[in-house]
Short mmCIF file of C-alpha atoms in Angstrom, two decimals:
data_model
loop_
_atom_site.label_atom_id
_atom_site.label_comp_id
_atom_site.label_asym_id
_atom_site.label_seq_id
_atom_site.Cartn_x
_atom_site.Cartn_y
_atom_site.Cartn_z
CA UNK A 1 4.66 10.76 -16.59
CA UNK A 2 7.37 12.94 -18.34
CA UNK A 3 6.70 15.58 -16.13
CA UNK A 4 7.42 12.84 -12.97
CA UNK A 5 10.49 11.47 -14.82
CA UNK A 6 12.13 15.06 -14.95
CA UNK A 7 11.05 16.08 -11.01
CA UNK A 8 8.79 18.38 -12.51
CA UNK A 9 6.08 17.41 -9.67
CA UNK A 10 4.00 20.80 -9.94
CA UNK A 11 3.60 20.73 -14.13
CA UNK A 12 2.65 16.99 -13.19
CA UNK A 13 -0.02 17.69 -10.32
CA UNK A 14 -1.61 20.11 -13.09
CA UNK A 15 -1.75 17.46 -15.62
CA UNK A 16 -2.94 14.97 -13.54
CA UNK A 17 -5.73 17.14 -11.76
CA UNK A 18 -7.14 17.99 -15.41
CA UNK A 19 -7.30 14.99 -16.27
CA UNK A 20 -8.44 13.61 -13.45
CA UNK A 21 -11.50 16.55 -13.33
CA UNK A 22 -12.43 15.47 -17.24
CA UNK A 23 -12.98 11.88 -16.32
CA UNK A 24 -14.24 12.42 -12.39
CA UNK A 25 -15.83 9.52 -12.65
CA UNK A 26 -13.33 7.29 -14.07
CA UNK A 27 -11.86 5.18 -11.37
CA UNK A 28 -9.39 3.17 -13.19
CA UNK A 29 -7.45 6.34 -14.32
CA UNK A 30 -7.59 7.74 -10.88
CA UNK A 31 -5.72 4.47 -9.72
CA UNK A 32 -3.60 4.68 -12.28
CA UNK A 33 -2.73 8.49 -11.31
CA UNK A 34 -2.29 7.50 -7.50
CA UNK A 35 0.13 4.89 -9.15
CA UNK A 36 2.04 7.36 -11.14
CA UNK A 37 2.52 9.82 -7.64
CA UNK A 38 3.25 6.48 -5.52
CA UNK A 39 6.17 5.41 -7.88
CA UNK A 40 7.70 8.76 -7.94
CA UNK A 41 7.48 9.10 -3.68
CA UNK A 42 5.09 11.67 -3.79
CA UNK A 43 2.93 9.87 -1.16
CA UNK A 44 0.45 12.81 0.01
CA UNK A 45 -0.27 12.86 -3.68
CA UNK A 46 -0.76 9.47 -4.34
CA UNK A 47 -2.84 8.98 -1.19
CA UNK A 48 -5.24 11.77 -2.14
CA UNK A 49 -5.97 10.23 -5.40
CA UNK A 50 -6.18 6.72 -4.39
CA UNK A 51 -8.73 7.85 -1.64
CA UNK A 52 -10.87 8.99 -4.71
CA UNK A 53 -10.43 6.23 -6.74
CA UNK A 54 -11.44 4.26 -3.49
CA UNK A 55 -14.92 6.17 -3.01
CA UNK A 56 -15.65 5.31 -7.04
CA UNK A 57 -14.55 1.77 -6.58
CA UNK A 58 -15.26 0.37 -3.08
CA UNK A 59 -15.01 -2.97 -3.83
CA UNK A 60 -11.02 -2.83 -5.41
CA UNK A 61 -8.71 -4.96 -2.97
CA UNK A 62 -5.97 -3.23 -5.40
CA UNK A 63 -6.96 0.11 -4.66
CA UNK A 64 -7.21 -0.30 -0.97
CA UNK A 65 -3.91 -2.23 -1.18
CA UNK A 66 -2.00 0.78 -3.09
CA UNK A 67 -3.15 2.97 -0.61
CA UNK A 68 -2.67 1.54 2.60
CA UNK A 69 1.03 1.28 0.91
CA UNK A 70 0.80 5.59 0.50
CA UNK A 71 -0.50 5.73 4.13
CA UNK A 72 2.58 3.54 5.32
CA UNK A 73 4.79 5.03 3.93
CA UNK A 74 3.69 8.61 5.16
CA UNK A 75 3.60 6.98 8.73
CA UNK A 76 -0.05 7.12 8.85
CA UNK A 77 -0.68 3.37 10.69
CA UNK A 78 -3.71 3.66 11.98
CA UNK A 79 -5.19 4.51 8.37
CA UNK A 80 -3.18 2.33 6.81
CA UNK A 81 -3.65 -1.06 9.04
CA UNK A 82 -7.42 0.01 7.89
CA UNK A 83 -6.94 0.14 4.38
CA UNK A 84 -5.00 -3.13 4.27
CA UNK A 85 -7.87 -4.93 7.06
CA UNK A 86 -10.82 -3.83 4.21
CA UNK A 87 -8.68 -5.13 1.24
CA UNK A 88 -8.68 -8.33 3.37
CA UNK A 89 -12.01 -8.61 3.51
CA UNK A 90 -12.77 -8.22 -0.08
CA UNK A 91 -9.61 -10.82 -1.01
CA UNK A 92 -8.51 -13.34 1.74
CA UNK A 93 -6.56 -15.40 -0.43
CA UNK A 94 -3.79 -12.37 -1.35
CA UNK A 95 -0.68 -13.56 0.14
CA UNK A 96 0.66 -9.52 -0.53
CA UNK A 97 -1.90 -8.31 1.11
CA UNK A 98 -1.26 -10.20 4.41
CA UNK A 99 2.73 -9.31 3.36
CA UNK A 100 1.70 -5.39 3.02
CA UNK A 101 -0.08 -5.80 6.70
CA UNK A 102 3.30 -7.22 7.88
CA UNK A 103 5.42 -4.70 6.59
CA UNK A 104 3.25 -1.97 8.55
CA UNK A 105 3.59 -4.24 11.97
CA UNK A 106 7.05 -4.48 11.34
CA UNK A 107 7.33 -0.65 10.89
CA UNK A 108 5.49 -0.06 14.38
CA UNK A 109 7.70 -3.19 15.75
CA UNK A 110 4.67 -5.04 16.32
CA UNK A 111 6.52 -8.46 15.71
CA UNK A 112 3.96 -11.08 17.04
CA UNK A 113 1.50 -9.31 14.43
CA UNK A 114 3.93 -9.47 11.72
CA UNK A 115 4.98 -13.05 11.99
CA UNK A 116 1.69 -13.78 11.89
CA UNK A 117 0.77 -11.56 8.85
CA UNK A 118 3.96 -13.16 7.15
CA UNK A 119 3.05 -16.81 7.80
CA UNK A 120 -0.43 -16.17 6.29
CA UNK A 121 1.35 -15.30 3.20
CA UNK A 122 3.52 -17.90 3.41
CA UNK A 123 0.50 -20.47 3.74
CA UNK A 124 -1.52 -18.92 0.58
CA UNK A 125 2.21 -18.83 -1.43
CA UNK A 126 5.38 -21.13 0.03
CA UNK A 127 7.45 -19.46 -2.25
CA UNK A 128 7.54 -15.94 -1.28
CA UNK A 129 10.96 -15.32 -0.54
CA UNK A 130 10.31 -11.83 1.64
CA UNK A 131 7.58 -12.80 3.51
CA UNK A 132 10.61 -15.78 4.35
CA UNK A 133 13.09 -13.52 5.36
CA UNK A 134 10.41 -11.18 7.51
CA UNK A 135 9.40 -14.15 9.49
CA UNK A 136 12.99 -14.75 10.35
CA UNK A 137 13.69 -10.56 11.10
CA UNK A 138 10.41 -10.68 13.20
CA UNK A 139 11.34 -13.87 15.26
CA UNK A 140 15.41 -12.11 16.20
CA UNK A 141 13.80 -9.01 16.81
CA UNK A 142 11.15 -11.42 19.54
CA UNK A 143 13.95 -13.38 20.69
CA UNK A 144 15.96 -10.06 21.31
CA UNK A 145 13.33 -8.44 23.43
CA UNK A 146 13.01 -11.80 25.62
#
C-alpha cells in the first residue's frame, strides 16, 4: 500500500505479484489486491487480479461486483454488464449491485435500462440517495431525447 500511496505503481505490482504467487490459492488476498489497484485507478491492474480472485471464488457477488466496477471504468461494457448480471444472480437483494448496473447504462446512455436498474435499488433500499438523484438524471436525459 505504501508503494500505491507514493505513485510508486511498478515497486507495488512487484509486491503484489509475490505475494499474490506465495498464496495462489488464496482468494481473499487476491480481492483484497484488486482492491488496493482499484482505489489507486490502476484499473487494468485491478481487473487482472479480480479476474483471478473470481476463478478461486465463483460464487463472491463482491468479487464480481468490484470487477465489473474495473471493467467500467476501463470502458469495457460488454464485460462489465456481465460481471454485474452474474453478481445478480448470486445476490438479488443488493440494491448496489442493481445501482453499479445503472451506473454502466448511464455511461452507454442507455437511460430506460438505468431507471430501471435505479428503481430496483430504490425498491430493495428507499433511502439511497444516488440511486434518487440517477433516476431523476435518467428521466431529463429521456425527456430530452423526446
Amino acid at each position: 500500500q505504501q508503494h500505491l500511496d507514493a505513485g510508486e505503481h511498478d515497486a507495488a505490482r512487484a509486491t503484489f505479484k509475490n505475494l499474490s504467487d506465495e498464496f495462489a490459492e488464496d482468494g481473499d488476498l487476491i480481492t483484497e489486491i484488486g482492491e488496493k489497484f482499484l482505489q489507486a485507478g490502476l484499473f487494468e491492474d485491478a481487473a487482472s487480479y479480480l479476474q483471478n480472485a473470481s476463478n478461486i471464488l465463483p460464487g463472491s457477488a463482491h468479487v464480481l461486483n468490484r470487477l465489473g466496477i474495473a471493467l467500467r471504468r476501463m470502458g469495457r461494457f460488454d464485460a462489465a454488464e456481465e460481471k454485474f448480471r452474474k453478481a445478480l444472480e448470486i445476490e438479488k437483494n443488493d440494491p448496489n449491485l442493481y445501482f453499479n448496473l445503472g451506473r454502466l447504462y448511464l455511461d452507454t446512455k442507455r437511460w430506460g435500462d438505468c431507471v430501471a436498474c435505479a428503481q430496483e435499488a430504490l425498491h430493495l433500499e428507499p433511502s439511497f440517495t444516488q440511486a434518487t438523484q440517477m433516476v431523476a438524471y435518467c428521466n431529463r436525459m429521456l425527456k430530452d431525447a423526446n
